[in-house]
Coordinates of N, CA, C and O in Angstrom, one line a residue:
X31 N 0.9 -1.4 0.2 CA -0.1 0.3 0.2 C 0.9 1.3 0.3 O 1.9 1.4 0.7
X32 N 0.4 2.3 -0.5 CA 1.0 3.4 -0.4 C 0.6 4.2 0.6 O -0.7 4.4 0.5
X33 N 1.3 5.3 1.3 CA 0.6 6.3 2.0 C 1.2 7.7 1.1 O 1.8 7.9 0.6
X34 N 0.2 8.5 1.6 CA -0.1 9.8 1.2 C 1.1 10.6 2.1 O 1.2 10.4 3.6
X35 N 1.9 11.8 1.2 CA 2.7 12.4 1.5 C 2.4 13.7 2.1 O 1.4 14.2 1.2
X36 N 2.3 14.6 3.1 CA 1.6 15.8 3.4 C 2.6 16.8 2.8 O 3.5 17.0 3.0
X37 N 1.9 17.8 1.5 CA 2.7 18.5 0.9 C 2.6 19.9 1.5 O 2.1 19.9 2.8
X38 N 3.2 21.0 1.3 CA 3.2 22.3 2.0 C 2.0 22.8 1.8 O 1.5 23.6 2.6
X39 N 1.3 23.0 1.0 CA 0.1 23.6 0.7 C -1.1 22.6 0.5 O -1.0 21.4 -0.6
X40 N -2.0 22.6 1.3 CA -3.1 21.6 1.1 C -4.6 22.2 1.2 O -5.1 22.7 2.5
X41 N -5.3 22.9 0.3 CA -7.0 23.0 0.2 C -7.6 22.3 0.9 O -7.2 21.0 0.9
X42 N -9.1 23.0 1.3 CA -9.9 22.0 2.2 C -10.5 21.2 1.0 O -10.7 21.9 -0.3
X43 N -11.2 20.0 1.2 CA -11.7 19.8 -0.3 C -13.4 20.2 -0.4 O -13.7 20.7 0.5
X44 N -13.8 20.3 -1.4 CA -15.1 20.6 -1.8 C -16.1 19.6 -1.2 O -16.1 18.4 -1.4
X45 N -17.3 19.8 -0.8 CA -18.2 19.2 -0.4 C -18.4 17.8 -1.0 O -18.6 16.8 -0.5
X46 N -18.5 18.1 -2.4 CA -18.7 16.7 -3.3 C -17.6 16.5 -4.1 O -17.9 15.7 -5.2
X47 N -16.5 16.7 -3.6 CA -15.1 16.7 -4.5 C -14.6 15.1 -4.7 O -14.5 14.4 -3.6
X48 N -14.1 14.6 -5.6 CA -13.9 13.5 -6.3 C -12.4 13.3 -5.7 O -11.6 14.1 -5.6
X49 N -12.2 12.2 -5.2 CA -10.6 12.1 -4.5 C -9.5 12.4 -5.7 O -8.9 13.1 -5.3
X50 N -9.9 11.8 -6.9 CA -8.7 12.2 -7.9 C -8.6 13.9 -8.1 O -7.7 14.5 -8.4
X51 N -10.0 14.5 -8.0 CA -9.8 15.9 -8.4 C -9.1 16.7 -6.9 O -8.2 17.5 -7.3
X52 N -9.1 16.3 -6.0 CA -8.6 16.8 -4.9 C -7.3 17.0 -4.9 O -6.5 17.5 -4.8
X53 N -6.8 15.6 -5.3 CA -5.4 15.2 -5.8 C -4.9 16.0 -6.8 O -3.4 16.5 -6.7
X54 N -5.5 16.0 -7.8 CA -5.3 17.1 -8.5 C -4.9 18.3 -8.4 O -4.1 18.9 -9.1
X55 N -5.5 19.0 -7.3 CA -5.8 20.2 -7.1 C -4.3 20.4 -6.2 O -4.1 21.4 -6.0
X56 N -4.2 19.5 -5.2 CA -3.0 19.2 -4.6 C -1.6 19.4 -5.2 O -0.8 20.2 -4.9
X57 N -1.6 18.7 -6.5 CA -0.6 18.6 -7.0 C -0.4 20.0 -7.9 O 0.9 20.6 -8.1
X58 N -1.5 20.7 -8.1 CA -1.5 21.9 -9.0 C -0.8 22.9 -7.7 O 0.1 24.0 -8.2
X59 N -1.4 23.1 -6.9 CA -1.2 23.7 -5.6 C 0.4 23.6 -5.1 O 1.1 25.1 -4.6
X60 N 0.9 22.8 -5.3 CA 2.3 22.2 -4.7 C 3.2 22.5 -6.1 O 4.4 22.1 -5.8
X61 N 2.7 22.5 -7.3 CA 3.7 22.7 -8.6 C 4.2 21.3 -8.6 O 5.6 21.4 -9.1
X62 N 3.8 20.0 -8.6 CA 3.6 18.9 -9.0 C 3.8 18.5 -10.6 O 2.9 19.0 -11.0
X63 N 4.3 17.8 -10.7 CA 4.4 17.3 -12.1 C 3.1 16.2 -12.2 O 2.7 15.9 -13.2
X64 N 2.6 15.2 -11.1 CA 2.0 14.5 -11.1 C 1.4 14.3 -9.9 O 2.4 14.3 -8.8
X65 N 0.4 13.5 -9.5 CA -0.2 13.3 -8.3 C 0.4 12.0 -7.7 O 0.8 12.1 -6.7
X66 N 1.5 11.1 -8.4 CA 2.4 10.6 -8.1 C 3.3 11.1 -7.0 O 3.7 10.2 -5.7
X67 N 3.7 12.3 -7.2 CA 4.7 13.0 -6.1 C 4.0 12.8 -4.4 O 4.9 13.3 -3.6
X68 N 2.7 12.5 -4.6 CA 1.7 12.9 -3.4 C 2.1 11.5 -2.4 O 1.4 11.6 -1.3
X69 N 2.5 10.4 -3.2 CA 2.5 9.0 -2.4 C 3.9 8.3 -2.8 O 5.0 8.9 -3.1
X70 N 4.2 8.1 -1.2 CA 5.2 7.6 -0.9 C 4.8 5.6 -1.3 O 4.0 5.1 -0.3
X71 N 5.4 5.3 -2.1 CA 5.3 4.1 -2.3 C 6.0 2.8 -1.6 O 7.2 3.1 -1.2
X72 N 5.0 1.9 -1.2 CA 5.7 0.8 -0.2 C 5.5 -0.3 -0.5 O 4.1 -1.1 -0.8
X73 N 6.1 -0.9 -1.5 CA 5.6 -2.4 -2.1 C 5.2 -2.1 -3.8 O 5.7 -1.6 -4.5
X74 N 4.2 -2.7 -3.6 CA 3.1 -2.9 -4.8 C 2.9 -1.3 -5.6 O 2.6 -0.6 -4.9
X75 N 2.7 -1.6 -7.0 CA 2.1 -0.5 -7.5 C 0.7 0.1 -7.0 O 0.0 -0.7 -6.5
X76 N 0.7 1.4 -7.2 CA -0.6 2.3 -6.6 C -1.5 2.2 -7.2 O -1.5 2.3 -8.9
X77 N -2.7 1.7 -6.6 CA -4.0 1.7 -7.7 C -5.1 3.2 -7.7 O -4.8 3.4 -6.5
X78 N -5.3 3.7 -8.6 CA -6.3 5.0 -8.4 C -7.6 4.8 -8.8 O -8.1 5.4 -9.2
X79 N -8.2 3.6 -8.1 CA -9.4 3.6 -8.0 C -9.9 4.4 -6.8 O -9.0 4.8 -6.2
X80 N -11.2 4.5 -7.2 CA -11.7 5.8 -6.1 C -11.9 5.3 -4.7 O -11.7 6.0 -4.1
X81 N -12.1 4.1 -4.5 CA -12.0 3.5 -3.2 C -10.7 3.5 -2.6 O -10.6 4.0 -1.4
X82 N -9.6 3.6 -3.4 CA -8.2 3.2 -2.8 C -7.8 5.0 -2.7 O -7.2 5.3 -1.3
X83 N -8.2 5.8 -3.3 CA -7.8 7.0 -3.3 C -8.6 7.7 -2.1 O -8.0 8.6 -1.2
X84 N -9.8 7.5 -2.0 CA -10.6 7.5 -0.8 C -10.2 7.3 0.4 O -9.9 8.2 1.3
X85 N -9.8 6.0 0.5 CA -9.1 5.5 1.6 C -7.9 6.2 2.4 O -7.8 6.3 3.1
X86 N -6.9 6.7 1.1 CA -5.9 7.2 1.4 C -5.9 8.9 1.6 O -5.4 9.0 2.9
X87 N -7.1 9.4 0.9 CA -7.4 10.8 2.0 C -7.9 10.7 3.0 O -7.6 11.5 4.0
X88 N -8.9 9.7 3.4 CA -9.6 9.5 4.7 C -8.6 9.7 5.9 O -8.6 9.9 6.6
X89 N -7.7 8.6 5.5 CA -6.1 8.6 6.4 C -5.7 9.3 6.7 O -4.9 9.3 8.0
X90 N -5.6 10.6 6.3 CA -4.8 11.5 7.0 C -5.6 12.6 7.1 O -6.7 13.4 6.3
X91 N -5.5 13.1 8.0 CA -6.4 14.4 9.2 C -6.3 15.8 8.5 O -7.3 16.5 8.1
X92 N -5.2 16.0 7.9 CA -4.9 17.1 7.3 C -5.4 17.7 5.7 O -5.7 18.4 5.3
X93 N -6.0 16.3 5.2 CA -6.7 16.3 4.0 C -8.3 17.2 4.3 O -8.7 17.7 3.2
X94 N -8.8 16.3 5.2 CA -10.3 17.2 5.5 C -11.3 16.2 4.9 O -12.5 16.5 5.2
X95 N -11.1 15.1 4.4 CA -11.9 14.2 3.8 C -12.5 13.7 5.0 O -13.9 13.2 4.6
X96 N -12.4 13.9 6.2 CA -13.3 13.1 7.3 C -14.6 14.0 7.2 O -15.5 13.4 7.9
X97 N -14.3 15.4 6.8 CA -15.6 16.2 7.2 C -16.6 16.2 6.2 O -17.7 16.6 6.3
X98 N -16.2 15.6 5.0 CA -17.0 15.3 3.4 C -17.4 14.0 3.6 O -17.8 13.5 2.3
X99 N -16.8 13.1 4.1 CA -17.0 11.5 4.1 C -18.4 11.1 4.0 O -18.7 10.2 3.1
X100 N -19.4 11.7 4.4 CA -21.3 11.4 4.4 C -21.3 11.9 2.8 O -22.3 10.8 2.2
X101 N -20.8 12.5 2.2 CA -21.0 12.9 1.0 C -20.5 11.9 -0.1 O -20.9 11.8 -1.0
X102 N -19.2 12.0 0.2 CA -18.5 11.1 -1.0 C -18.5 9.8 -0.7 O -18.0 9.3 -2.2
X103 N -18.3 9.4 0.0 CA -18.1 7.9 0.7 C -18.8 6.8 -0.2 O -18.6 5.8 -1.0
X104 N -20.3 6.9 -0.4 CA -21.2 6.5 -0.7 C -21.1 6.0 -2.5 O -21.2 5.2 -2.9
X105 N -20.2 7.1 -3.3 CA -19.9 7.0 -4.6 C -18.5 6.2 -4.9 O -18.5 5.3 -5.6
X106 N -17.4 6.9 -3.7 CA -16.0 6.1 -4.0 C -16.0 4.5 -3.4 O -15.4 4.1 -3.9
X107 N -17.2 4.2 -2.5 CA -17.1 2.8 -2.3 C -18.0 2.1 -2.6 O -18.4 0.9 -2.3
X108 N -19.0 2.5 -3.9 CA -19.9 1.8 -4.5 C -18.7 0.7 -5.3 O -17.9 0.5 -5.4
X109 N -19.8 -0.3 -5.4 CA -19.2 -1.2 -6.4 C -18.7 -0.8 -7.9 O -19.8 -0.3 -8.3
X110 N -17.5 -1.4 -8.1 CA -17.1 -0.8 -9.2 C -18.2 -0.6 -10.6 O -18.0 0.2 -11.2
X111 N -19.2 -1.4 -10.8 CA -20.2 -1.8 -12.1 C -20.7 -0.3 -12.0 O -21.5 -0.2 -13.0
X112 N -20.8 0.1 -10.7 CA -22.3 1.6 -10.7 C -21.5 2.5 -11.0 O -22.0 3.5 -11.2
X113 N -19.9 2.4 -11.4 CA -19.2 3.5 -11.6 C -18.9 3.7 -13.0 O -18.5 2.7 -13.8
X114 N -18.7 4.8 -13.9 CA -18.3 4.9 -15.1 C -16.5 5.2 -15.0 O -16.4 6.2 -14.8
X115 N -15.9 4.3 -15.0 CA -14.3 4.5 -15.2 C -14.0 4.5 -16.6 O -12.7 4.8 -16.5
X116 N -14.7 4.7 -17.4 CA -14.2 4.4 -18.9 C -14.1 5.7 -19.7 O -13.0 6.4 -20.5
X117 N -15.0 6.5 -19.3 CA -14.9 8.2 -19.8 C -14.9 9.1 -18.7 O -15.5 8.8 -17.7
X118 N -14.3 10.2 -19.2 CA -14.6 11.3 -18.0 C -15.9 12.3 -18.2 O -16.1 12.5 -19.1
X119 N -16.8 12.2 -17.8 CA -17.9 12.9 -17.3 C -17.7 14.4 -16.6 O -16.9 14.3 -15.1
X120 N -18.4 15.4 -17.1 CA -18.2 16.5 -16.7 C -19.5 17.4 -16.7 O -19.7 17.1 -17.9
X121 N -19.7 18.6 -16.3 CA -20.3 19.8 -16.5 C -19.8 21.0 -16.8 O -19.2 21.2 -15.9
X122 N -19.9 21.3 -18.3 CA -18.6 22.3 -18.5 C -19.3 23.9 -17.7 O -18.6 24.6 -17.2
X123 N -20.7 23.7 -17.3 CA -21.1 24.9 -16.5 C -20.6 25.0 -15.3 O -20.3 26.0 -14.5
X124 N -20.8 23.9 -14.3 CA -20.5 23.4 -13.6 C -18.7 23.7 -13.3 O -18.1 24.7 -12.0
X125 N -18.0 23.4 -14.1 CA -16.4 23.7 -13.9 C -16.1 25.6 -14.3 O -15.5 25.8 -13.7
X126 N -16.9 25.6 -15.2 CA -17.1 27.4 -15.0 C -17.1 28.3 -13.6 O -16.5 29.0 -13.2
X127 N -18.4 27.6 -12.8 CA -18.6 27.9 -11.6 C -17.2 27.8 -10.7 O -16.9 28.5 -10.2
X128 N -16.8 26.7 -10.5 CA -15.6 26.2 -10.0 C -15.0 25.1 -10.1 O -15.9 24.0 -10.8
X129 N -13.5 25.0 -10.6 CA -12.9 23.6 -11.2 C -12.6 23.2 -10.3 O -11.6 22.9 -9.9
X130 N -13.3 22.0 -10.2 CA -13.0 20.4 -9.6 C -14.3 19.3 -10.3 O -15.1 20.2 -10.7
X131 N -13.8 18.2 -10.0 CA -14.8 17.4 -10.6 C -15.4 16.9 -9.2 O -15.1 16.1 -8.4
X132 N -16.7 16.8 -9.9 CA -17.4 16.2 -8.7 C -17.9 14.6 -8.9 O -17.8 14.2 -9.5
X133 N -18.0 14.2 -7.6 CA -17.7 12.9 -7.4 C -18.7 12.1 -8.2 O -18.8 10.9 -8.5
X134 N -20.2 12.8 -8.3 CA -21.5 12.2 -8.6 C -21.0 11.9 -10.0 O -21.9 11.2 -10.7
X135 N -20.5 13.0 -10.9 CA -20.4 12.9 -12.5 C -20.0 11.4 -12.5 O -20.1 11.0 -14.0
X136 N -19.2 10.5 -11.9 CA -18.7 9.2 -12.4 C -19.7 7.9 -11.9 O -19.3 6.7 -12.4
X137 N -21.0 8.3 -11.6 CA -21.9 7.1 -11.5 C -22.7 7.2 -12.8 O -22.9 7.7 -13.5
X138 N -22.9 5.7 -13.0 CA -23.3 5.0 -14.2 C -24.8 5.5 -14.4 O -25.1 5.9 -15.7
X139 N -25.2 5.9 -13.4 CA -26.6 6.5 -13.3 C -27.0 7.9 -13.9 O -27.8 8.3 -14.1
X140 N -25.6 8.7 -13.7 CA -25.4 10.1 -14.0 C -25.3 10.3 -15.6 O -24.4 10.0 -16.2
X141 N -26.5 10.8 -15.8 CA -26.6 11.2 -17.4 C -26.7 12.8 -18.1 O -26.4 12.9 -19.0
X142 N -27.1 13.5 -17.0 CA -27.5 15.1 -16.9 C -27.1 15.8 -15.7 O -27.0 15.0 -14.6
X143 N -26.4 16.8 -15.7 CA -26.2 17.9 -14.5 C -27.7 18.2 -13.9 O -28.5 18.4 -14.4
X144 N -27.0 17.7 -12.6 CA -28.5 18.1 -11.8 C -29.0 19.3 -11.8 O -29.9 19.8 -11.2
X145 N -28.0 20.3 -11.9 CA -28.1 22.0 -11.6 C -28.4 22.2 -13.0 O -29.0 23.0 -13.3
X146 N -27.4 22.3 -14.0 CA -27.4 22.7 -15.1 C -28.2 21.7 -16.5 O -28.5 22.3 -17.7
X147 N -28.7 20.6 -16.2 CA -29.3 19.8 -17.3 C -28.6 19.2 -18.0 O -28.9 18.4 -19.6

């Protein structure tokens, strides 16, 4: 398993932010080339599954993920067949409002933005 390294800059997560989005924002805030720099590898290669990323973030108090776990956990810990992992879904209007990836966009049942249609 890989452990998360505490970077110098770590913003609070948004209430519905996907783990990959949060790690991407951490990468950008600390001017890293990839999110791989945020992990200390211990043994086997790290998996970027939503569940593993969520568990890594939840395991570190500085990430703030414990404060949003009720919102994010149901999606991140869902059965993999309920998640769309083949394509990247997003709402361009939501992204213009605030630049982060919402965790609910990766649900198979998500076909349109609940806010913008």
